[in-house]
mmCIF file of C-alpha atoms in Angstrom:
data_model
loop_
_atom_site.group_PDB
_atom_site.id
_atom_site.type_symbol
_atom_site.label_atom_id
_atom_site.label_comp_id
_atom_site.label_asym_id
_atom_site.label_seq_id
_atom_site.Cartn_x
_atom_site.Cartn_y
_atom_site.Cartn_z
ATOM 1 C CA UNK A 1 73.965 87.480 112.612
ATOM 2 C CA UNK A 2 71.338 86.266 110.386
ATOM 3 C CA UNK A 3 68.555 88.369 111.886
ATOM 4 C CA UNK A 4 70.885 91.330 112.527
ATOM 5 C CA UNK A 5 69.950 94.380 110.274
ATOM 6 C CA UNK A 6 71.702 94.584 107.239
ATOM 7 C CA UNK A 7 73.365 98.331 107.392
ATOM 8 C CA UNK A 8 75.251 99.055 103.651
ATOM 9 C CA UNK A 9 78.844 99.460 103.821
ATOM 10 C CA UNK A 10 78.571 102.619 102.243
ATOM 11 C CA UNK A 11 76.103 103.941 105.396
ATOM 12 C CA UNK A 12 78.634 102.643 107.830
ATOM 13 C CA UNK A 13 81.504 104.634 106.195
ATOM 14 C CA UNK A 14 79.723 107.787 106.653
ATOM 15 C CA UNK A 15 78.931 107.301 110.214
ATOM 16 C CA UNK A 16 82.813 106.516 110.608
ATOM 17 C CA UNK A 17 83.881 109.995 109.142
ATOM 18 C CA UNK A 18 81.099 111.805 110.687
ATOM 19 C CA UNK A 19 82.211 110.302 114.068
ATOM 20 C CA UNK A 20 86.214 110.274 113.001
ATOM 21 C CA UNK A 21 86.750 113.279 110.363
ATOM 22 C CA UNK A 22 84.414 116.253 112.015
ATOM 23 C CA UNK A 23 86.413 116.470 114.664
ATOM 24 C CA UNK A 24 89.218 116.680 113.257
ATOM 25 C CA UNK A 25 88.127 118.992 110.392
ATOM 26 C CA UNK A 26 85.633 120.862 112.719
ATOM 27 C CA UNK A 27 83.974 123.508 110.560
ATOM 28 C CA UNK A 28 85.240 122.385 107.492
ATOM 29 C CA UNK A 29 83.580 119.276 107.639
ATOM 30 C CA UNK A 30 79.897 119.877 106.643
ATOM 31 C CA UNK A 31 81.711 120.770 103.174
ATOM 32 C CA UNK A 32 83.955 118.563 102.961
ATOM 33 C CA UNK A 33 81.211 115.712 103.812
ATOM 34 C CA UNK A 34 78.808 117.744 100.646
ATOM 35 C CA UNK A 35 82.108 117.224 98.243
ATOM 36 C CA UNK A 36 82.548 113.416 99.141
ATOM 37 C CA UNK A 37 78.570 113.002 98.644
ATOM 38 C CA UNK A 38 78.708 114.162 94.839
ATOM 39 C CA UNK A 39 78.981 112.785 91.605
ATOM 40 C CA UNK A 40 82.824 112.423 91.138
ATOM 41 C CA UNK A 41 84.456 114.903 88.243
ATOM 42 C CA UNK A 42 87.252 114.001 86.444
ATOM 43 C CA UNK A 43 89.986 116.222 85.050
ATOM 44 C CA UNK A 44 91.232 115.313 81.159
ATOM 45 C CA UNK A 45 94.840 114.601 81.214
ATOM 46 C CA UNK A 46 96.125 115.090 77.793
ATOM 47 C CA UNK A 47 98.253 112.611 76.058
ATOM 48 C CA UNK A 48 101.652 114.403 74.707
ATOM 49 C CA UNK A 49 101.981 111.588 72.936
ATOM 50 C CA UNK A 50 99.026 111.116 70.718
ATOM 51 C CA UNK A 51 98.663 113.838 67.444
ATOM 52 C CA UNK A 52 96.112 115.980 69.338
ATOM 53 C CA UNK A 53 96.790 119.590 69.090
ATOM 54 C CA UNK A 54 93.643 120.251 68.049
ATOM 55 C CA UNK A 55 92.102 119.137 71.724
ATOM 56 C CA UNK A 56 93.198 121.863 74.043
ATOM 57 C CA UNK A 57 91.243 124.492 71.888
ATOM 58 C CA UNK A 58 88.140 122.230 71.718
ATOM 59 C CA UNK A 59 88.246 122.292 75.580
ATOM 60 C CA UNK A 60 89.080 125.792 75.839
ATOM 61 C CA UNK A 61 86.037 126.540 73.906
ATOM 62 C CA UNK A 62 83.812 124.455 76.100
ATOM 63 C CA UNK A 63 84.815 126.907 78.900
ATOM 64 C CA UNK A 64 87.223 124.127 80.470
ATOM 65 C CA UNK A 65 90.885 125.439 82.446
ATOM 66 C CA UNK A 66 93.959 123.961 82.722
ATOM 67 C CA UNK A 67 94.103 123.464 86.568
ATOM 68 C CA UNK A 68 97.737 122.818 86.529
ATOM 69 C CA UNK A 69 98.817 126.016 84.592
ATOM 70 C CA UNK A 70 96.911 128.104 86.964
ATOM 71 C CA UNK A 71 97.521 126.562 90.053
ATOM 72 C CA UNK A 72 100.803 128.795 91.006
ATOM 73 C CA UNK A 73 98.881 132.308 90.822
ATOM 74 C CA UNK A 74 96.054 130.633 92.787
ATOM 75 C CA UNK A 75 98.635 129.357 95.387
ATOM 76 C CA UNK A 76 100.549 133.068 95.119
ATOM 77 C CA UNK A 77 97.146 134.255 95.585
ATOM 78 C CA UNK A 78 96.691 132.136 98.946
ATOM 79 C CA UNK A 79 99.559 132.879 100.161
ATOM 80 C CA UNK A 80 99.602 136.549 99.860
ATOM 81 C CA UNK A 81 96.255 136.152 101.579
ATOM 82 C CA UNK A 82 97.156 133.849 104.276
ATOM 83 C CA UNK A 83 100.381 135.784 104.640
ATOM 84 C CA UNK A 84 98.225 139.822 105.237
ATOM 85 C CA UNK A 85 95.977 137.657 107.710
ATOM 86 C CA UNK A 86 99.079 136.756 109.614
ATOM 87 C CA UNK A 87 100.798 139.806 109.071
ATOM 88 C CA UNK A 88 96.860 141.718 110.744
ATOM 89 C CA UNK A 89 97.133 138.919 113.254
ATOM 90 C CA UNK A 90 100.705 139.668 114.406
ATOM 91 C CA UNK A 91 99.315 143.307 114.674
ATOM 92 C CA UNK A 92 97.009 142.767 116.806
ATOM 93 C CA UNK A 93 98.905 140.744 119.040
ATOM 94 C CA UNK A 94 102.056 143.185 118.560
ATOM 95 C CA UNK A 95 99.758 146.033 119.927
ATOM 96 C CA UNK A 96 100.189 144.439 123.552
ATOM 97 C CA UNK A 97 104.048 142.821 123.147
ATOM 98 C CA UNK A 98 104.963 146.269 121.238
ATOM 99 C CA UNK A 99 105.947 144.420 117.649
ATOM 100 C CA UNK A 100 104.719 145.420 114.369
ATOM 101 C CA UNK A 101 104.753 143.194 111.011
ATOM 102 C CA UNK A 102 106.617 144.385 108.314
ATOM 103 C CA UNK A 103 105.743 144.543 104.824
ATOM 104 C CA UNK A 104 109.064 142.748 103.462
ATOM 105 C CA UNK A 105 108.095 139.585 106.637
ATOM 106 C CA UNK A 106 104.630 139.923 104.923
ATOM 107 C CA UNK A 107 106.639 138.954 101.362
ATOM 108 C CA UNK A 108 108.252 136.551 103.134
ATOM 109 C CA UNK A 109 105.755 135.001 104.431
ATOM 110 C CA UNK A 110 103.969 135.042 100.750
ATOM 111 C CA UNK A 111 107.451 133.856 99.179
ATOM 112 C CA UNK A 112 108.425 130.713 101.252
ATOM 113 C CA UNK A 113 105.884 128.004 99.747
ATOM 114 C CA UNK A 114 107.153 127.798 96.153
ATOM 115 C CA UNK A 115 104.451 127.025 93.188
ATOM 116 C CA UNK A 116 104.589 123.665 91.090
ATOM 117 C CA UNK A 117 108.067 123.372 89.277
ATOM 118 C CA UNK A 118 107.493 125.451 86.144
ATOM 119 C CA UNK A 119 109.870 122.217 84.124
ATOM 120 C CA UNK A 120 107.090 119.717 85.297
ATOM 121 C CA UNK A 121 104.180 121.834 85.055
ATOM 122 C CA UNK A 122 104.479 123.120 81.225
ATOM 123 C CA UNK A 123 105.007 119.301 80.254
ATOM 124 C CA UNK A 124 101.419 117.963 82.362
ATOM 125 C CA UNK A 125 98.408 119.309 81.166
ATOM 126 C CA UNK A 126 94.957 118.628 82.964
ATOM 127 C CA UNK A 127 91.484 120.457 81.564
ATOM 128 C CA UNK A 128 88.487 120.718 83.771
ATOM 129 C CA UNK A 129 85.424 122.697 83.975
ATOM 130 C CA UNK A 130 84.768 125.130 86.140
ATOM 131 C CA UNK A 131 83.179 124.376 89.987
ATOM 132 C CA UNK A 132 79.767 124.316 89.806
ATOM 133 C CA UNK A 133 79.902 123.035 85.915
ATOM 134 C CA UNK A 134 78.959 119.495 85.544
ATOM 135 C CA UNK A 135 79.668 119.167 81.757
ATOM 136 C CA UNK A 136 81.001 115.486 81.020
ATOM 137 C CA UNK A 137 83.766 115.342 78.840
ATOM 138 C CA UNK A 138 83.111 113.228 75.509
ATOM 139 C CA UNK A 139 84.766 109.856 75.170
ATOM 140 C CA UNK A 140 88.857 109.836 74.533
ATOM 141 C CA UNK A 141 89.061 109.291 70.458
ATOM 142 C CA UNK A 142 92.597 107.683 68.800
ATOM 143 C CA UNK A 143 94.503 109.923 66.770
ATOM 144 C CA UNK A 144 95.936 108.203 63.326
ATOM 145 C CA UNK A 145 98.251 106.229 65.370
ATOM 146 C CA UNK A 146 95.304 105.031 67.463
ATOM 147 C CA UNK A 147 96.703 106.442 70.536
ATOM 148 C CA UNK A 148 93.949 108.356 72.893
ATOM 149 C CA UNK A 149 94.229 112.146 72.980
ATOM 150 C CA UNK A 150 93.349 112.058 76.841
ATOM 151 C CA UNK A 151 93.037 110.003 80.020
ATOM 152 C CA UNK A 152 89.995 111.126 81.914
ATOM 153 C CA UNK A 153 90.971 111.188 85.976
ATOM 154 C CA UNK A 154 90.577 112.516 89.358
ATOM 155 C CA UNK A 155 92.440 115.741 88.497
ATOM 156 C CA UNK A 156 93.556 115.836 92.462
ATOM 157 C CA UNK A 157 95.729 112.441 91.240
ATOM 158 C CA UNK A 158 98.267 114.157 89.816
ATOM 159 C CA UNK A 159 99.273 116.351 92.571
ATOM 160 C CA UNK A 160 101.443 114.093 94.026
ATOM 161 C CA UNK A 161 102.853 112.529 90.744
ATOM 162 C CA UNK A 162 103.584 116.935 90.474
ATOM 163 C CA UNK A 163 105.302 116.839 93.380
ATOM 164 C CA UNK A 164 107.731 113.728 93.083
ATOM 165 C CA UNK A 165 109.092 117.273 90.849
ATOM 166 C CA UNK A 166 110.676 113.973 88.408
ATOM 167 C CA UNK A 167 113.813 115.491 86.604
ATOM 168 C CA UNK A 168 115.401 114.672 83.046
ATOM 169 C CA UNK A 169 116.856 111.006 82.933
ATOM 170 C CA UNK A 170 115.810 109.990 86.684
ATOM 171 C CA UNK A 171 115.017 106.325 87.617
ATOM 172 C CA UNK A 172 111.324 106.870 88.728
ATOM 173 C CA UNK A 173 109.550 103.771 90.642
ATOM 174 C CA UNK A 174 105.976 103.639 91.459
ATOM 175 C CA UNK A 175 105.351 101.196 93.820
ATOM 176 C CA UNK A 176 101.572 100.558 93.817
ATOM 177 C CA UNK A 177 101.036 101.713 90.061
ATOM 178 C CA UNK A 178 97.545 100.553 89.004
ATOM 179 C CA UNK A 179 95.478 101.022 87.564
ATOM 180 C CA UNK A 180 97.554 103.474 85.728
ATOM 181 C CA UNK A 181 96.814 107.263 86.087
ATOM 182 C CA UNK A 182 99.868 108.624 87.991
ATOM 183 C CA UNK A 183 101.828 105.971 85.783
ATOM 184 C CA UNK A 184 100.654 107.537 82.586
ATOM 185 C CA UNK A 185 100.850 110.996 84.356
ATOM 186 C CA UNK A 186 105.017 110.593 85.077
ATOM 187 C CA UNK A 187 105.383 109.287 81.457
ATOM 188 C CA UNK A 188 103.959 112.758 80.332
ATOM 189 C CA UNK A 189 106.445 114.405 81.785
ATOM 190 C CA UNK A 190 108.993 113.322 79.274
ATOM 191 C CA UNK A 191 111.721 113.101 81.783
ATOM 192 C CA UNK A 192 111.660 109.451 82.905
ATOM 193 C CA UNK A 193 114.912 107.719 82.274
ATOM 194 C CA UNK A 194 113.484 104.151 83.228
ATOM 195 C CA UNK A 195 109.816 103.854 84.814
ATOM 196 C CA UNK A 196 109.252 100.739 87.181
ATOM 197 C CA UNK A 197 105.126 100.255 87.638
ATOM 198 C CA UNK A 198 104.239 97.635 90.242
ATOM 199 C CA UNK A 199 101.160 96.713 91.303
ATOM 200 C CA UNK A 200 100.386 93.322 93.366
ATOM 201 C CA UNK A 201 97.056 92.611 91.822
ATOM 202 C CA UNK A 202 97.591 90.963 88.837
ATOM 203 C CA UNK A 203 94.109 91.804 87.734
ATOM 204 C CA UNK A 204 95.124 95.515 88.337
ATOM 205 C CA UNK A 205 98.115 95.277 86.452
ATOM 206 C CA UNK A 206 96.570 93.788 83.148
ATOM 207 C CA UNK A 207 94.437 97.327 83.359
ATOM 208 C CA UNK A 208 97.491 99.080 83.623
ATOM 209 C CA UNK A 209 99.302 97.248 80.626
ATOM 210 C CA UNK A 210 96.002 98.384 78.678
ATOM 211 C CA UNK A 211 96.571 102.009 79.903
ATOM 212 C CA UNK A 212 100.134 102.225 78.379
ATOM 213 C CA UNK A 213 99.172 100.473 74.727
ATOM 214 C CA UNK A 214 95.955 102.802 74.489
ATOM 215 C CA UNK A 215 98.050 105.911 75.280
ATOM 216 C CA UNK A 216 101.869 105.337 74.935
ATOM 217 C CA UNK A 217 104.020 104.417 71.620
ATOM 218 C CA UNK A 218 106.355 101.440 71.610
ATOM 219 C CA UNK A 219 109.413 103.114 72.203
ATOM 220 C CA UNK A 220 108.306 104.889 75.301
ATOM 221 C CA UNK A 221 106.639 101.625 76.421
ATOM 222 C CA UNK A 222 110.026 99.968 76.527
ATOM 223 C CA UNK A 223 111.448 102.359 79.190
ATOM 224 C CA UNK A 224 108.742 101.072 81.494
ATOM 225 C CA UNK A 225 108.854 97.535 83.473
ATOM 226 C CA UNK A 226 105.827 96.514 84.774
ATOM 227 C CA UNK A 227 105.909 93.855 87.878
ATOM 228 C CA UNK A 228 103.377 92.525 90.346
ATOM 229 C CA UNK A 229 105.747 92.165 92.969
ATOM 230 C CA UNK A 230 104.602 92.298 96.739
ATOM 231 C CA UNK A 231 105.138 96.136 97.528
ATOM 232 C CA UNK A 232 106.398 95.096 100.660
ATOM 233 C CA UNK A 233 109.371 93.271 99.591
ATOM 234 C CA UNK A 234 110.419 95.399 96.887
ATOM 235 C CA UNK A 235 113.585 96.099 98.438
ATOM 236 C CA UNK A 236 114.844 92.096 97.934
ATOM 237 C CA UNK A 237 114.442 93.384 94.482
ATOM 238 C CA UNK A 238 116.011 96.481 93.452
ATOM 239 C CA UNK A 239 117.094 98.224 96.646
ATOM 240 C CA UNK A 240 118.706 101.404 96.606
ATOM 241 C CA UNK A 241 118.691 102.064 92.618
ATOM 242 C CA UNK A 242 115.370 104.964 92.196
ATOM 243 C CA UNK A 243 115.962 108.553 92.342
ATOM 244 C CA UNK A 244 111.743 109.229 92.513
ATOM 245 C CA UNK A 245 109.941 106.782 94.529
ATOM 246 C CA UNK A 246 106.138 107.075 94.480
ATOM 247 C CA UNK A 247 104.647 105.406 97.087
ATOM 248 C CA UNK A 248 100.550 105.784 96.153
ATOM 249 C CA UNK A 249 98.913 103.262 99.319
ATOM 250 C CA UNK A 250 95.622 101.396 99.348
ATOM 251 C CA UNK A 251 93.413 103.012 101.784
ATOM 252 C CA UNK A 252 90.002 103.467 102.590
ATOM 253 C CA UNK A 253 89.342 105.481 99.396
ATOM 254 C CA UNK A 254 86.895 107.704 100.967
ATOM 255 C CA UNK A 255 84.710 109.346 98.133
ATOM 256 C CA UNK A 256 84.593 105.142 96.444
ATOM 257 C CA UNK A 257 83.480 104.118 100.576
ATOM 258 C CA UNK A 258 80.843 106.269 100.974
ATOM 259 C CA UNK A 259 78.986 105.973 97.231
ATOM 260 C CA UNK A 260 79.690 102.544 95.980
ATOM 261 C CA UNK A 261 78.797 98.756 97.540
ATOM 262 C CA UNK A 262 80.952 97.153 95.269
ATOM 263 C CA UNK A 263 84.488 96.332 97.021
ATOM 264 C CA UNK A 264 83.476 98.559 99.447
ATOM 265 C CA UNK A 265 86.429 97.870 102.464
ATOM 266 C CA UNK A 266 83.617 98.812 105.438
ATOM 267 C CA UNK A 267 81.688 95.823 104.597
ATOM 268 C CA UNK A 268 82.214 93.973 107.718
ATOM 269 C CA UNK A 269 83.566 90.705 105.936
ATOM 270 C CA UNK A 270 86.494 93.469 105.421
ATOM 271 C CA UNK A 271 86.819 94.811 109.107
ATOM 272 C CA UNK A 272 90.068 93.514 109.972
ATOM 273 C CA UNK A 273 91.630 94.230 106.438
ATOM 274 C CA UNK A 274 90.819 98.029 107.098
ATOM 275 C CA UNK A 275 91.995 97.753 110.324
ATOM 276 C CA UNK A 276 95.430 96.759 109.200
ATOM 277 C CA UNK A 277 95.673 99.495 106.889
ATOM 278 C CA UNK A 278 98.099 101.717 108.425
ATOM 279 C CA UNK A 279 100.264 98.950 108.852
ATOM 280 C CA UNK A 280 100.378 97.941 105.116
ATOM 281 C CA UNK A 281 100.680 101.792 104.374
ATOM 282 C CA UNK A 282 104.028 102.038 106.740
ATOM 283 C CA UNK A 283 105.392 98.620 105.339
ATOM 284 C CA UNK A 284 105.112 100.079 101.650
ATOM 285 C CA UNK A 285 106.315 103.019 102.628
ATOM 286 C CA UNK A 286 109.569 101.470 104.115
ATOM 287 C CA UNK A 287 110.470 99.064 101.160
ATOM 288 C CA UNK A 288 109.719 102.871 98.979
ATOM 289 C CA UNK A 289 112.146 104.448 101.370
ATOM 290 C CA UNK A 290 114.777 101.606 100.896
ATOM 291 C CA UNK A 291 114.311 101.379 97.559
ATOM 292 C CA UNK A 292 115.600 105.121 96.658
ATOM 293 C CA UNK A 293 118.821 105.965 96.247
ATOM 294 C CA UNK A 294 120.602 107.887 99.010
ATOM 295 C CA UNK A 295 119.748 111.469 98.450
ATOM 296 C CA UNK A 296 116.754 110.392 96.031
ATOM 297 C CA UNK A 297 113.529 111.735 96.885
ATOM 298 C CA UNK A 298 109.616 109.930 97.808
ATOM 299 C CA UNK A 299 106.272 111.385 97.765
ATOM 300 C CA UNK A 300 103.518 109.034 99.891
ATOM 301 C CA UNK A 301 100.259 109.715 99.290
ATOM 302 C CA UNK A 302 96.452 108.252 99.960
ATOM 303 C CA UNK A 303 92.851 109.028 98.901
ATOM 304 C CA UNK A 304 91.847 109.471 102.395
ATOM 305 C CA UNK A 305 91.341 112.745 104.904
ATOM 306 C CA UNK A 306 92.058 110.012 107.504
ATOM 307 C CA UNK A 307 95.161 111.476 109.914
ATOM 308 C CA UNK A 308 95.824 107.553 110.792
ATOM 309 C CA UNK A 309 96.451 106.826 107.592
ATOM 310 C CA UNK A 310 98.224 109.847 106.602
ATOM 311 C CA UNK A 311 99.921 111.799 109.806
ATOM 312 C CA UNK A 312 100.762 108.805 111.817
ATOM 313 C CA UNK A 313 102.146 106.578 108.918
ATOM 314 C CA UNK A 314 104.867 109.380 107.820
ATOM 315 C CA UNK A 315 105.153 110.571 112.158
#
């Protein structure tokens, strides 16, 4: 072991998805592999709470989007043209089993993925730049109150905390919380009733207690209980009482794996702990399932493109 070449972690987590995620991915993957390789940009969350209305305008002019307002034309666009590239498909096979496509199964077709609940998206706002534009956003700055005008994130993190679809008043849980993003995310939405964060590191959770005084007043603060609690046994503590679960699983972190040493889980001190991975991910995702209410609603979700950690956890 001592004379055995030292590989980096991060070298041995590429070879992994080169040898795991291209087939799976096939032609996709060259791309996919370019987008994990660069320099990570974030997405500016803004804080409802913080006297800001002068931001969106400053980020408007700096030729930044909000990806969350125009996400349901861009999925109406999709689907309109995944649903003619079925519709010519079905043609073409119709021409030898005598069908034809209609236009109004074309609409359908177009129609039956809905966009982001209009409620949820009006209240979340996310700016970033266009692709290809790798303009850094300038620090978060406190408003009089000294709360931050906006949380600077992987925009892709709030997709899931978008579709939990939280309504007024609901009992929201997130069960692996920090450090804080998709926390401070489902506060924005205005519509938690109570907010339970846990997060087993207690490390982890201090960052997320920093999160909520830097961009949260008091009084929302004090609908939100934040625990360290063993994920896995959350139902011996409240079971049955959420009407959102978000279950949010440690994983390989793919895009941290393949650029950063640090904590890297392919170092092979950390073989076995990756290994058990999909384990933890179906345990937490249990104790999330037990701990909604019956008829309440979960969304589980990872950082990873792997299908064993993903797939074959909800399967």
């Amino acid at each position: 072991a001592a004379t055995a070449p030292r590989i980096p972690s991060t070298r041995l987590a590429l070879h992994y998805f080169d040898t795991s995620y291209s087939p799976h991915l096939g032609a996709l993957w060259p791309s996919v592999r370019a987008g994990l390789l660069c320099e990570q940009k974030y997405g500016a969350l803004l804080n409802n709470f913080a006297a800001a209305d002068h931001v969106p305008q400053e980020l408007e002019l700096l030729n930044a989007t909000d990806f969350v307002s125009e996400a349901p034309q861009k999925a109406q666009q999709w689907q309109r043209g995944a649903a003619v590239g079925e519709a010519a498909r079905g043609c073409q096979e119709g021409s030898a089993e005598g069908r034809t496509v209609t236009r109004a199964e074309m609409m359908t077709q177009a129609e039956m993925s809905q966009p982001l609940c209009p409620s949820i998206s009006s209240k979340i706002k996310c700016y970033t730049f266009p692709r290809g534009d790798i303009t850094r956003f300038r620090p978060a700055r406190p408003d009089a109150l000294g709360l931050l005008d906006y949380y600077l994130m992987d925009a892709a993190s709030l997709l899931p905390v978008l579709a939990l679809n939280v309504q007024p008043d609901d009992f929201v849980l997130d069960l692996c919380a920090a450090p804080g993003g998709k926390t401070l995310a489902l506060l924005q939405t205005g519509f938690c009733g109570h907010l339970a964060a846990n997060d087993i590191s207690i490390s982890r959770t201090k960052r997320l207690y920093q999160i909520l005084q830097s961009y949260v007043p008091k009084e929302v603060r004090d609908t939100v209980s934040v625990t360290s609690y063993d994920g896995r046994e959350w139902d011996q503590v409240k079971c049955g009482t959420f009407h959102k679960v978000l279950v949010d699983v440690p994983c390989t972190t793919d895009r941290h794996s393949v650029m950063e040493e640090d904590n890297n889980i392919f170092h092979r001190r950390r073989t076995k702990e990756r290994q058990m991975l999909p384990m933890l991910q179906l345990q937490l995702l249990m104790a999330g399932i037990l701990a909604a209410k019956p008829g309440g609603e979960l969304v589980y979700s990872t950082c990873s493109l792997s299908p064993l950690q993903n797939e074959c956890v909800v399967e």
